[in-house]
PDB file of C-alpha atoms (C1' of nucleotides) in Angstrom:
ATOM      1  CA  MET A   1      20.181  -7.397  -3.092  1.00 67.00           C
ATOM      2  CA  LEU A   2      17.294  -9.331  -4.540  1.00 84.00           C
ATOM      3  CA  PHE A   3      14.553  -7.884  -2.336  1.00 92.00           C
ATOM      4  CA  ARG A   4      14.198  -4.354  -1.127  1.00 92.00           C
ATOM      5  CA  PRO A   5      10.851  -3.211   0.236  1.00 93.00           C
ATOM      6  CA  ASN A   6      10.372   0.515   0.602  1.00 93.00           C
ATOM      7  CA  PRO A   7       8.446   1.382   3.793  1.00 90.00           C
ATOM      8  CA  SER A   8       7.803   4.939   2.637  1.00 89.00           C
ATOM      9  CA  LEU A   9       5.596   3.747  -0.243  1.00 90.00           C
ATOM     10  CA  GLY A  10       2.734   3.092   2.170  1.00 92.00           C
ATOM     11  CA  VAL A  11       2.321  -0.402   0.790  1.00 94.00           C
ATOM     12  CA  PRO A  12       2.493  -3.092   3.485  1.00 95.00           C
ATOM     13  CA  ILE A  13       6.014  -4.451   3.657  1.00 96.00           C
ATOM     14  CA  TYR A  14       4.934  -8.058   3.462  1.00 96.00           C
ATOM     15  CA  LEU A  15       3.037  -7.272   0.243  1.00 96.00           C
ATOM     16  CA  GLN A  16       6.063  -5.620  -1.331  1.00 96.00           C
ATOM     17  CA  LEU A  17       8.125  -8.659  -0.420  1.00 96.00           C
ATOM     18  CA  MET A  18       5.559 -10.912  -2.033  1.00 96.00           C
ATOM     19  CA  GLU A  19       5.574  -8.809  -5.197  1.00 96.00           C
ATOM     20  CA  GLN A  20       9.344  -8.819  -5.368  1.00 96.00           C
ATOM     21  CA  VAL A  21       9.580 -12.566  -4.860  1.00 96.00           C
ATOM     22  CA  LYS A  22       7.003 -13.145  -7.580  1.00 95.00           C
ATOM     23  CA  HIS A  23       8.912 -10.820  -9.872  1.00 95.00           C
ATOM     24  CA  ALA A  24      12.162 -12.663  -9.237  1.00 94.00           C
ATOM     25  CA  VAL A  25      10.450 -15.944 -10.107  1.00 93.00           C
ATOM     26  CA  GLU A  26       8.792 -14.439 -13.181  1.00 93.00           C
ATOM     27  CA  THR A  27      12.068 -13.112 -14.580  1.00 92.00           C
ATOM     28  CA  GLY A  28      13.987 -16.291 -13.818  1.00 91.00           C
ATOM     29  CA  ALA A  29      16.169 -14.604 -11.239  1.00 92.00           C
ATOM     30  CA  LEU A  30      14.800 -17.358  -9.029  1.00 93.00           C
ATOM     31  CA  ARG A  31      14.110 -20.717 -10.623  1.00 92.00           C
ATOM     32  CA  PRO A  32      12.144 -23.750  -9.465  1.00 93.00           C
ATOM     33  CA  GLY A  33      14.084 -25.482  -6.728  1.00 93.00           C
ATOM     34  CA  ASP A  34      16.070 -22.374  -5.788  1.00 94.00           C
ATOM     35  CA  GLN A  35      16.186 -21.581  -2.120  1.00 95.00           C
ATOM     36  CA  LEU A  36      15.000 -18.218  -0.879  1.00 96.00           C
ATOM     37  CA  PRO A  37      16.849 -16.257   1.788  1.00 96.00           C
ATOM     38  CA  GLY A  38      16.060 -17.493   5.280  1.00 96.00           C
ATOM     39  CA  ILE A  39      13.467 -15.695   7.332  1.00 97.00           C
ATOM     40  CA  ARG A  40      15.853 -14.450   9.986  1.00 96.00           C
ATOM     41  CA  PRO A  41      18.806 -13.466   7.745  1.00 95.00           C
ATOM     42  CA  LEU A  42      16.497 -11.646   5.309  1.00 96.00           C
ATOM     43  CA  ALA A  43      14.759  -9.852   8.174  1.00 96.00           C
ATOM     44  CA  GLU A  44      18.112  -8.694   9.504  1.00 95.00           C
ATOM     45  CA  GLU A  45      19.278  -7.622   6.066  1.00 94.00           C
ATOM     46  CA  LEU A  46      16.109  -5.578   5.461  1.00 95.00           C
ATOM     47  CA  VAL A  47      15.881  -4.422   9.089  1.00 94.00           C
ATOM     48  CA  ILE A  48      12.361  -5.709   9.467  1.00 95.00           C
ATOM     49  CA  ASN A  49      10.763  -8.203  11.812  1.00 96.00           C
ATOM     50  CA  PRO A  50      11.168 -11.914  11.000  1.00 96.00           C
ATOM     51  CA  ASN A  51       7.424 -12.334  11.494  1.00 96.00           C
ATOM     52  CA  THR A  52       6.890  -9.942   8.602  1.00 96.00           C
ATOM     53  CA  VAL A  53       9.082 -12.030   6.320  1.00 97.00           C
ATOM     54  CA  ALA A  54       7.417 -15.193   7.587  1.00 97.00           C
ATOM     55  CA  LYS A  55       4.015 -13.713   6.803  1.00 96.00           C
ATOM     56  CA  ALA A  56       5.076 -12.883   3.255  1.00 97.00           C
ATOM     57  CA  TYR A  57       6.488 -16.381   2.802  1.00 97.00           C
ATOM     58  CA  ARG A  58       3.347 -18.018   4.191  1.00 96.00           C
ATOM     59  CA  GLU A  59       1.170 -16.052   1.791  1.00 95.00           C
ATOM     60  CA  LEU A  60       3.450 -16.969  -1.103  1.00 96.00           C
ATOM     61  CA  GLU A  61       3.217 -20.617  -0.123  1.00 95.00           C
ATOM     62  CA  HIS A  62      -0.539 -20.312   0.047  1.00 93.00           C
ATOM     63  CA  GLU A  63      -0.471 -18.955  -3.511  1.00 93.00           C
ATOM     64  CA  GLY A  64       1.705 -21.842  -4.608  1.00 93.00           C
ATOM     65  CA  VAL A  65       4.714 -19.697  -5.517  1.00 95.00           C
ATOM     66  CA  ILE A  66       7.064 -21.155  -2.914  1.00 96.00           C
ATOM     67  CA  GLU A  67       7.227 -24.135  -0.635  1.00 95.00           C
ATOM     68  CA  LEU A  68       8.210 -23.934   3.013  1.00 96.00           C
ATOM     69  CA  ARG A  69      10.013 -26.909   4.516  1.00 95.00           C
ATOM     70  CA  HIS A  70      10.206 -26.945   8.274  1.00 95.00           C
ATOM     71  CA  GLY A  71      13.911 -26.895   9.220  1.00 93.00           C
ATOM     72  CA  ALA A  72      15.131 -26.811   5.646  1.00 94.00           C
ATOM     73  CA  GLY A  73      14.074 -23.466   4.211  1.00 96.00           C
ATOM     74  CA  ALA A  74      11.887 -21.852   1.565  1.00 96.00           C
ATOM     75  CA  PHE A  75      12.077 -23.015  -2.047  1.00 96.00           C
ATOM     76  CA  VAL A  76      10.613 -21.910  -5.335  1.00 95.00           C
ATOM     77  CA  THR A  77       8.006 -24.324  -6.597  1.00 94.00           C
ATOM     78  CA  ALA A  78       7.824 -25.611 -10.157  1.00 87.00           C
ATOM     79  CA  HIS A  79       4.261 -24.375 -10.542  1.00 73.00           C
ATOM     80  CA  GLY A  80       4.967 -21.727 -13.138  1.00 64.00           C
ATOM     81  CA  GLY A  81       5.492 -21.869 -16.832  1.00 65.00           C
ATOM     82  CA  GLY A  82       9.140 -22.581 -16.389  1.00 70.00           C
ATOM     83  CA  ARG A  83      11.783 -21.339 -18.782  1.00 75.00           C
ATOM     84  CA  LYS A  84       9.420 -20.040 -21.438  1.00 79.00           C
ATOM     85  CA  ALA A  85       7.332 -17.949 -19.073  1.00 81.00           C
ATOM     86  CA  ALA A  86      10.420 -16.481 -17.448  1.00 82.00           C
ATOM     87  CA  ASP A  87      11.802 -15.654 -20.885  1.00 86.00           C
ATOM     88  CA  LYS A  88       8.566 -13.843 -21.679  1.00 90.00           C
ATOM     89  CA  VAL A  89       8.761 -11.608 -18.603  1.00 92.00           C
ATOM     90  CA  ARG A  90      12.501 -11.113 -18.804  1.00 91.00           C
ATOM     91  CA  GLY A  91      12.202 -10.381 -22.494  1.00 93.00           C
ATOM     92  CA  ALA A  92       9.755  -7.622 -21.621  1.00 94.00           C
ATOM     93  CA  GLN A  93      12.197  -5.889 -19.296  1.00 95.00           C
ATOM     94  CA  PRO A  94      13.814  -3.850 -22.085  1.00 95.00           C
ATOM     95  CA  VAL A  95      10.387  -2.576 -23.106  1.00 96.00           C
ATOM     96  CA  VAL A  96       9.843  -1.297 -19.586  1.00 96.00           C
ATOM     97  CA  ALA A  97      13.379  -0.012 -19.241  1.00 96.00           C
ATOM     98  CA  ALA A  98      13.127   1.866 -22.525  1.00 96.00           C
ATOM     99  CA  ALA A  99       9.792   3.409 -21.585  1.00 96.00           C
ATOM    100  CA  VAL A 100      11.060   4.502 -18.186  1.00 96.00           C
ATOM    101  CA  GLU A 101      14.214   5.854 -19.820  1.00 96.00           C
ATOM    102  CA  ARG A 102      12.180   7.904 -22.284  1.00 96.00           C
ATOM    103  CA  LEU A 103       9.937   9.213 -19.553  1.00 96.00           C
ATOM    104  CA  ARG A 104      12.870  10.214 -17.378  1.00 96.00           C
ATOM    105  CA  ALA A 105      14.491  11.858 -20.420  1.00 96.00           C
ATOM    106  CA  ARG A 106      11.363  13.982 -20.697  1.00 95.00           C
ATOM    107  CA  GLY A 107      11.933  15.207 -17.206  1.00 94.00           C
ATOM    108  CA  LEU A 108       9.260  13.217 -15.399  1.00 94.00           C
ATOM    109  CA  THR A 109       9.846  12.219 -11.809  1.00 94.00           C
ATOM    110  CA  ASP A 110       9.549   8.619 -10.684  1.00 93.00           C
ATOM    111  CA  GLU A 111       6.387   9.540  -8.815  1.00 93.00           C
ATOM    112  CA  GLU A 112       4.835  11.025 -11.943  1.00 94.00           C
ATOM    113  CA  ILE A 113       5.879   7.937 -13.890  1.00 96.00           C
ATOM    114  CA  ARG A 114       4.398   5.621 -11.295  1.00 95.00           C
ATOM    115  CA  ARG A 115       1.127   7.541 -11.333  1.00 95.00           C
ATOM    116  CA  LEU A 116       0.999   7.380 -15.135  1.00 95.00           C
ATOM    117  CA  PHE A 117       1.387   3.635 -15.079  1.00 95.00           C
ATOM    118  CA  GLU A 118      -1.092   3.082 -12.316  1.00 94.00           C
ATOM    119  CA  ALA A 119      -3.600   5.221 -14.176  1.00 94.00           C
ATOM    120  CA  GLU A 120      -2.999   3.299 -17.384  1.00 94.00           C
ATOM    121  CA  LEU A 121      -3.301  -0.101 -15.707  1.00 92.00           C
ATOM    122  CA  ALA A 122      -6.414   1.012 -13.857  1.00 89.00           C
ATOM    123  CA  GLY A 123      -7.923   2.193 -17.110  1.00 84.00           C
ATOM    124  CA  LEU A 124      -8.302   5.726 -15.817  1.00 74.00           C
ATOM    125  CA  THR A 125      -6.849   7.421 -18.878  1.00 72.00           C
ATOM    126  CA  ARG A 126      -8.778   8.389 -21.968  1.00 60.00           C
ATOM    127  CA  ALA A 127      -6.489   6.316 -24.114  1.00 49.00           C
ATOM    128  CA  GLY A 128      -6.533   3.262 -21.883  1.00 44.00           C
ATOM    129  CA  GLY A 129     -10.183   2.951 -21.085  1.00 43.00           C
ATOM    130  CA  PRO A 130     -11.762   0.393 -18.792  1.00 42.00           C
ATOM    131  CA  ARG A 131     -10.756  -3.243 -19.092  1.00 43.00           C
ATOM    132  CA  GLY A 132     -12.939  -6.123 -18.146  1.00 37.00           C
TER     133      GLY A 132
ATOM    134  CA  MET B   1     -15.218   8.746 -12.830  1.00 66.00           C
ATOM    135  CA  LEU B   2     -12.084  10.696 -12.125  1.00 84.00           C
ATOM    136  CA  PHE B   3     -11.027   8.811  -9.013  1.00 92.00           C
ATOM    137  CA  ARG B   4     -11.251   5.122  -8.357  1.00 92.00           C
ATOM    138  CA  PRO B   5      -9.218   3.631  -5.514  1.00 93.00           C
ATOM    139  CA  ASN B   6      -8.847  -0.134  -5.516  1.00 93.00           C
ATOM    140  CA  PRO B   7      -9.070  -1.565  -1.973  1.00 90.00           C
ATOM    141  CA  SER B   8      -7.684  -4.918  -3.072  1.00 89.00           C
ATOM    142  CA  LEU B   9      -4.298  -3.409  -3.967  1.00 90.00           C
ATOM    143  CA  GLY B  10      -3.346  -3.268  -0.299  1.00 92.00           C
ATOM    144  CA  VAL B  11      -2.396   0.383  -0.649  1.00 94.00           C
ATOM    145  CA  PRO B  12      -4.199   2.624   1.848  1.00 95.00           C
ATOM    146  CA  ILE B  13      -7.256   4.112   0.207  1.00 96.00           C
ATOM    147  CA  TYR B  14      -6.414   7.651   1.204  1.00 96.00           C
ATOM    148  CA  LEU B  15      -2.989   7.279  -0.443  1.00 96.00           C
ATOM    149  CA  GLN B  16      -4.521   6.031  -3.671  1.00 96.00           C
ATOM    150  CA  LEU B  17      -6.863   8.993  -3.653  1.00 96.00           C
ATOM    151  CA  MET B  18      -3.937  11.329  -3.170  1.00 96.00           C
ATOM    152  CA  GLU B  19      -2.047   9.742  -6.061  1.00 96.00           C
ATOM    153  CA  GLN B  20      -5.053   9.948  -8.326  1.00 96.00           C
ATOM    154  CA  VAL B  21      -5.706  13.579  -7.491  1.00 96.00           C
ATOM    155  CA  LYS B  22      -2.072  14.429  -8.143  1.00 95.00           C
ATOM    156  CA  HIS B  23      -2.227  12.558 -11.427  1.00 95.00           C
ATOM    157  CA  ALA B  24      -5.333  14.446 -12.479  1.00 94.00           C
ATOM    158  CA  VAL B  25      -3.582  17.733 -11.718  1.00 93.00           C
ATOM    159  CA  GLU B  26      -0.402  16.634 -13.492  1.00 93.00           C
ATOM    160  CA  THR B  27      -2.238  15.696 -16.664  1.00 92.00           C
ATOM    161  CA  GLY B  28      -4.383  18.803 -16.667  1.00 91.00           C
ATOM    162  CA  ALA B  29      -7.581  16.870 -16.079  1.00 92.00           C
ATOM    163  CA  LEU B  30      -7.852  19.181 -13.081  1.00 93.00           C
ATOM    164  CA  ARG B  31      -6.560  22.710 -13.472  1.00 92.00           C
ATOM    165  CA  PRO B  32      -5.721  25.415 -10.959  1.00 93.00           C
ATOM    166  CA  GLY B  33      -8.938  26.837  -9.579  1.00 93.00           C
ATOM    167  CA  ASP B  34     -10.961  23.721 -10.421  1.00 94.00           C
ATOM    168  CA  GLN B  35     -13.098  22.390  -7.636  1.00 95.00           C
ATOM    169  CA  LEU B  36     -12.684  18.815  -6.487  1.00 96.00           C
ATOM    170  CA  PRO B  37     -15.636  16.584  -5.683  1.00 96.00           C
ATOM    171  CA  GLY B  38     -17.037  17.251  -2.217  1.00 96.00           C
ATOM    172  CA  ILE B  39     -15.982  15.032   0.637  1.00 96.00           C
ATOM    173  CA  ARG B  40     -19.384  13.524   1.244  1.00 96.00           C
ATOM    174  CA  PRO B  41     -20.488  13.037  -2.383  1.00 95.00           C
ATOM    175  CA  LEU B  42     -17.150  11.499  -3.330  1.00 96.00           C
ATOM    176  CA  ALA B  43     -17.260   9.196  -0.310  1.00 96.00           C
ATOM    177  CA  GLU B  44     -20.723   8.030  -1.293  1.00 94.00           C
ATOM    178  CA  GLU B  45     -19.667   7.551  -4.911  1.00 94.00           C
ATOM    179  CA  LEU B  46     -16.631   5.472  -3.912  1.00 95.00           C
ATOM    180  CA  VAL B  47     -18.456   3.751  -1.035  1.00 94.00           C
ATOM    181  CA  ILE B  48     -15.837   4.801   1.471  1.00 95.00           C
ATOM    182  CA  ASN B  49     -15.963   6.846   4.650  1.00 96.00           C
ATOM    183  CA  PRO B  50     -16.015  10.648   4.353  1.00 96.00           C
ATOM    184  CA  ASN B  51     -13.227  10.787   6.927  1.00 96.00           C
ATOM    185  CA  THR B  52     -11.034   8.836   4.513  1.00 96.00           C
ATOM    186  CA  VAL B  53     -11.646  11.361   1.758  1.00 97.00           C
ATOM    187  CA  ALA B  54     -11.126  14.213   4.220  1.00 97.00           C
ATOM    188  CA  LYS B  55      -7.823  12.685   5.286  1.00 96.00           C
ATOM    189  CA  ALA B  56      -6.637  12.460   1.683  1.00 97.00           C
ATOM    190  CA  TYR B  57      -7.717  16.058   1.064  1.00 97.00           C
ATOM    191  CA  ARG B  58      -5.990  17.305   4.215  1.00 96.00           C
ATOM    192  CA  GLU B  59      -2.752  15.605   3.200  1.00 95.00           C
ATOM    193  CA  LEU B  60      -3.029  17.072  -0.294  1.00 96.00           C
ATOM    194  CA  GLU B  61      -3.562  20.504   1.195  1.00 95.00           C
ATOM    195  CA  HIS B  62      -0.552  19.975   3.402  1.00 93.00           C
ATOM    196  CA  GLU B  63       1.473  19.180   0.291  1.00 93.00           C
ATOM    197  CA  GLY B  64       0.166  22.301  -1.398  1.00 93.00           C
ATOM    198  CA  VAL B  65      -1.685  20.480  -4.163  1.00 95.00           C
ATOM    199  CA  ILE B  66      -5.156  21.639  -3.170  1.00 96.00           C
ATOM    200  CA  GLU B  67      -6.723  24.245  -0.967  1.00 95.00           C
ATOM    201  CA  LEU B  68      -9.577  23.529   1.395  1.00 96.00           C
ATOM    202  CA  ARG B  69     -12.040  26.357   2.019  1.00 95.00           C
ATOM    203  CA  HIS B  70     -14.323  25.830   4.951  1.00 95.00           C
ATOM    204  CA  GLY B  71     -17.892  25.841   3.633  1.00 93.00           C
ATOM    205  CA  ALA B  72     -16.876  26.359   0.020  1.00 94.00           C
ATOM    206  CA  GLY B  73     -15.043  23.209  -1.041  1.00 95.00           C
ATOM    207  CA  ALA B  74     -11.669  21.897  -2.198  1.00 96.00           C
ATOM    208  CA  PHE B  75      -9.842  23.589  -5.032  1.00 96.00           C
ATOM    209  CA  VAL B  76      -6.716  22.917  -7.050  1.00 95.00           C
ATOM    210  CA  THR B  77      -3.969  25.355  -6.216  1.00 94.00           C
ATOM    211  CA  ALA B  78      -1.862  27.182  -8.770  1.00 87.00           C
ATOM    212  CA  HIS B  79       1.339  25.875  -7.247  1.00 73.00           C
ATOM    213  CA  GLY B  80       2.394  23.664 -10.123  1.00 64.00           C
ATOM    214  CA  GLY B  81       4.051  24.365 -13.376  1.00 65.00           C
ATOM    215  CA  GLY B  82       0.765  25.148 -15.031  1.00 70.00           C
ATOM    216  CA  ARG B  83       0.037  24.434 -18.631  1.00 75.00           C
ATOM    217  CA  LYS B  84       3.545  23.453 -19.636  1.00 79.00           C
ATOM    218  CA  ALA B  85       4.028  20.940 -16.855  1.00 80.00           C
ATOM    219  CA  ALA B  86       0.640  19.379 -17.525  1.00 82.00           C
ATOM    220  CA  ASP B  87       1.516  19.137 -21.213  1.00 86.00           C
ATOM    221  CA  LYS B  88       4.691  17.310 -20.281  1.00 89.00           C
ATOM    222  CA  VAL B  89       2.875  14.657 -18.263  1.00 92.00           C
ATOM    223  CA  ARG B  90      -0.054  14.374 -20.644  1.00 91.00           C
ATOM    224  CA  GLY B  91       2.361  14.209 -23.552  1.00 93.00           C
ATOM    225  CA  ALA B  92       3.989  11.225 -21.867  1.00 94.00           C
ATOM    226  CA  GLN B  93       0.753   9.265 -21.646  1.00 95.00           C
ATOM    227  CA  PRO B  94       1.114   7.749 -25.137  1.00 95.00           C
ATOM    228  CA  VAL B  95       4.565   6.472 -24.174  1.00 96.00           C
ATOM    229  CA  VAL B  96       3.053   4.651 -21.238  1.00 96.00           C
ATOM    230  CA  ALA B  97       0.013   3.505 -23.187  1.00 96.00           C
ATOM    231  CA  ALA B  98       2.198   2.144 -25.968  1.00 96.00           C
ATOM    232  CA  ALA B  99       4.461   0.318 -23.542  1.00 96.00           C
ATOM    233  CA  VAL B 100       1.542  -1.216 -21.696  1.00 96.00           C
ATOM    234  CA  GLU B 101      -0.056  -2.146 -25.010  1.00 96.00           C
ATOM    235  CA  ARG B 102       3.108  -3.898 -26.160  1.00 96.00           C
ATOM    236  CA  LEU B 103       3.451  -5.716 -22.869  1.00 96.00           C
ATOM    237  CA  ARG B 104      -0.139  -6.890 -22.957  1.00 96.00           C
ATOM    238  CA  ALA B 105       0.349  -7.981 -26.575  1.00 96.00           C
ATOM    239  CA  ARG B 106       3.168 -10.182 -25.343  1.00 95.00           C
ATOM    240  CA  GLY B 107       0.756 -11.911 -23.020  1.00 94.00           C
ATOM    241  CA  LEU B 108       1.833 -10.328 -19.757  1.00 94.00           C
ATOM    242  CA  THR B 109      -0.750  -9.866 -17.042  1.00 94.00           C
ATOM    243  CA  ASP B 110      -1.326  -6.492 -15.401  1.00 93.00           C
ATOM    244  CA  GLU B 111       0.227  -7.834 -12.225  1.00 93.00           C
ATOM    245  CA  GLU B 112       3.360  -8.894 -14.094  1.00 95.00           C
ATOM    246  CA  ILE B 113       3.483  -5.497 -15.802  1.00 96.00           C
ATOM    247  CA  ARG B 114       3.103  -3.702 -12.513  1.00 95.00           C
ATOM    248  CA  ARG B 115       5.902  -5.733 -10.955  1.00 95.00           C
ATOM    249  CA  LEU B 116       8.162  -5.010 -13.922  1.00 95.00           C
ATOM    250  CA  PHE B 117       7.626  -1.291 -13.512  1.00 95.00           C
ATOM    251  CA  GLU B 118       8.035  -1.286  -9.774  1.00 94.00           C
ATOM    252  CA  ALA B 119      11.276  -3.234 -10.181  1.00 94.00           C
ATOM    253  CA  GLU B 120      12.507  -0.829 -12.833  1.00 94.00           C
ATOM    254  CA  LEU B 121      11.641   2.266 -10.774  1.00 92.00           C
ATOM    255  CA  ALA B 122      13.182   0.744  -7.665  1.00 89.00           C
ATOM    256  CA  GLY B 123      16.344  -0.019  -9.586  1.00 84.00           C
ATOM    257  CA  LEU B 124      16.079  -3.724  -8.859  1.00 74.00           C
ATOM    258  CA  THR B 125      16.712  -4.857 -12.402  1.00 72.00           C
ATOM    259  CA  ARG B 126      20.119  -5.463 -13.961  1.00 61.00           C
ATOM    260  CA  ALA B 127      19.382  -2.978 -16.684  1.00 49.00           C
ATOM    261  CA  GLY B 128      18.029  -0.271 -14.381  1.00 44.00           C
ATOM    262  CA  GLY B 129      20.537  -0.277 -11.579  1.00 43.00           C
ATOM    263  CA  PRO B 130      20.337   1.805  -8.438  1.00 42.00           C
ATOM    264  CA  ARG B 131      19.530   5.476  -8.730  1.00 44.00           C
ATOM    265  CA  GLY B 132      20.594   8.111  -6.282  1.00 37.00           C
TER     266      GLY B 132
ATOM    267  C1'  DA C   1     -32.906  34.994   7.883  1.00 60.64           C
ATOM    268  C1'  DT C   2     -32.967  30.578   6.073  1.00 60.64           C
ATOM    269  C1'  DC C   3     -31.491  26.616   3.704  1.00 60.64           C
ATOM    270  C1'  DA C   4     -28.678  23.331   1.595  1.00 60.64           C
ATOM    271  C1'  DC C   5     -24.651  22.760   0.614  1.00 60.64           C
ATOM    272  C1'  DT C   6     -19.585  22.838   2.137  1.00 60.64           C
ATOM    273  C1'  DG C   7     -15.515  21.562   5.359  1.00 60.64           C
ATOM    274  C1'  DT C   8     -13.936  20.628  10.548  1.00 60.64           C
ATOM    275  C1'  DG C   9     -13.280  18.068  14.444  1.00 60.64           C
ATOM    276  C1'  DC C  10     -14.263  14.812  17.516  1.00 60.64           C
ATOM    277  C1'  DT C  11     -15.472  10.023  19.945  1.00 60.64           C
ATOM    278  C1'  DA C  12     -15.468   5.249  19.705  1.00 60.64           C
ATOM    279  C1'  DG C  13     -14.802   1.017  17.649  1.00 60.64           C
ATOM    280  C1'  DT C  14     -12.653  -2.718  14.610  1.00 60.64           C
ATOM    281  C1'  DT C  15      -9.078  -4.539  11.878  1.00 60.64           C
ATOM    282  C1'  DA C  16      -4.540  -4.834  10.000  1.00 60.64           C
ATOM    283  C1'  DA C  17       0.446  -4.168   9.985  1.00 60.64           C
ATOM    284  C1'  DC C  18       4.469  -4.429  12.361  1.00 60.64           C
ATOM    285  C1'  DT C  19       7.221  -5.012  16.202  1.00 60.64           C
ATOM    286  C1'  DA C  20       9.870  -7.596  20.149  1.00 60.64           C
ATOM    287  C1'  DG C  21      10.392 -11.601  22.249  1.00 60.64           C
ATOM    288  C1'  DT C  22      10.202 -16.442  23.273  1.00 60.64           C
ATOM    289  C1'  DA C  23      10.054 -21.348  22.818  1.00 60.64           C
ATOM    290  C1'  DC C  24       9.390 -25.295  20.063  1.00 60.64           C
ATOM    291  C1'  DA C  25      10.204 -28.596  16.211  1.00 60.64           C
ATOM    292  C1'  DG C  26      12.598 -30.213  11.861  1.00 60.64           C
ATOM    293  C1'  DC C  27      16.840 -30.746   8.972  1.00 60.64           C
ATOM    294  C1'  DG C  28      21.329 -31.849   7.712  1.00 60.64           C
ATOM    295  C1'  DA C  29      26.186 -31.930   8.615  1.00 60.64           C
ATOM    296  C1'  DT C  30      29.495 -33.551  11.748  1.00 60.64           C
TER     297       DT C  30
ATOM    298  C1'  DA D   1      24.088 -37.462  19.641  1.00 60.64           C
ATOM    299  C1'  DT D   2      24.955 -32.781  18.978  1.00 60.64           C
ATOM    300  C1'  DC D   3      24.924 -28.386  16.854  1.00 60.64           C
ATOM    301  C1'  DG D   4      23.654 -24.661  14.088  1.00 60.64           C
ATOM    302  C1'  DC D   5      20.935 -23.721  11.040  1.00 60.64           C
ATOM    303  C1'  DT D   6      15.918 -23.726   9.365  1.00 60.64           C
ATOM    304  C1'  DG D   7      10.695 -22.760   9.875  1.00 60.64           C
ATOM    305  C1'  DT D   8       6.427 -22.562  13.338  1.00 60.64           C
ATOM    306  C1'  DA D   9       3.589 -20.620  16.603  1.00 60.64           C
ATOM    307  C1'  DC D  10       2.466 -17.842  20.015  1.00 60.64           C
ATOM    308  C1'  DT D  11       1.856 -13.570  23.395  1.00 60.64           C
ATOM    309  C1'  DA D  12       1.776  -8.799  23.931  1.00 60.64           C
ATOM    310  C1'  DG D  13       2.182  -4.280  22.524  1.00 60.64           C
ATOM    311  C1'  DT D  14       1.988  -0.045  19.405  1.00 60.64           C
ATOM    312  C1'  DT D  15       0.499   2.329  15.432  1.00 60.64           C
ATOM    313  C1'  DA D  16      -2.184   3.078  11.350  1.00 60.64           C
ATOM    314  C1'  DA D  17      -6.271   2.631   8.442  1.00 60.64           C
ATOM    315  C1'  DC D  18     -10.944   2.740   8.137  1.00 60.64           C
ATOM    316  C1'  DT D  19     -15.393   2.891   9.795  1.00 60.64           C
ATOM    317  C1'  DA D  20     -19.920   4.992  11.870  1.00 60.64           C
ATOM    318  C1'  DG D  21     -21.759   8.687  13.841  1.00 60.64           C
ATOM    319  C1'  DC D  22     -22.447  13.278  15.488  1.00 60.64           C
ATOM    320  C1'  DA D  23     -22.273  18.194  16.033  1.00 60.64           C
ATOM    321  C1'  DC D  24     -20.343  22.458  14.755  1.00 60.64           C
ATOM    322  C1'  DA D  25     -18.940  26.315  11.652  1.00 60.64           C
ATOM    323  C1'  DG D  26     -18.555  28.648   6.992  1.00 60.64           C
ATOM    324  C1'  DT D  27     -20.493  29.776   2.284  1.00 60.64           C
ATOM    325  C1'  DG D  28     -23.518  31.336  -1.040  1.00 60.64           C
ATOM    326  C1'  DA D  29     -28.001  31.528  -3.068  1.00 60.64           C
ATOM    327  C1'  DT D  30     -32.580  32.779  -2.140  1.00 60.64           C
TER     328       DT D  30
END
DNA sequence: ATCACTGTGCTAGTTAACTAGTACAGCGAT
DNA sequence: ATCGCTGTACTAGTTAACTAGCACAGTGAT
């Protein structure tokens, strides 16, 4: 399953879908020209409303990530950096996996881990500091 | 500034506040017995509605993280693991900081980094796999 | 007793997210 | 030409988030 929004996170479902589509494109799991799951089948699979999927797809099209073709489907655009950019993100996956592995080995919960990362990215830690 | 919700994330503000309070407690930035910022002053500081802060505080009290005393203020409870647990989370900060540093050095944006972590925690990567 | 803080609880309003449902239009294979 | 898919667009409803505002009650210092 390529996409799997988690309603209990409190993040709007359509936003999670958008993030997950972008991530799939960034890692090369979806490449330019690839077709995305249809609005209705994906909605059924995720047990959400097709309008929610359609909203996510419309926003993604507005951002230039995908292209919607009436009657044909949704496709990944060739806007990104292509192979090299995907390699960069995919190449970074082991860094993230290793960090998460180490944190879990230390006994931290996924919630604690998520909060640590959010704090770091937001520049709320002493070590991180604000970023312009 | 200890707390700083980001409205543009799409995550409800009261949830972000909750996460940030929990994080502060987990890292020892707030210790049992410490008083939290008042509802009204914090709302003014963050330019949000006092009811939003109050909602976050009520939920945190419901989860046992803080204690609300009518007329006195909001205080961190002694429910957690105390010094040792805070050391564990705070000790993990350099792991996160180092990982984020390395990812940024590779040219990844904060959004890309965030998506990588969310995917890893959600078990959506090949390396991560689903977790029970 | 008073004051300036604190939290508590409520009304009323707007906006956003999500749902269920429906009908229409385009595409591509047959 | 038809069919089964695809996206498009809309109505109508519920729920949640957030706001502005107000009044009340508790606390602790003076």
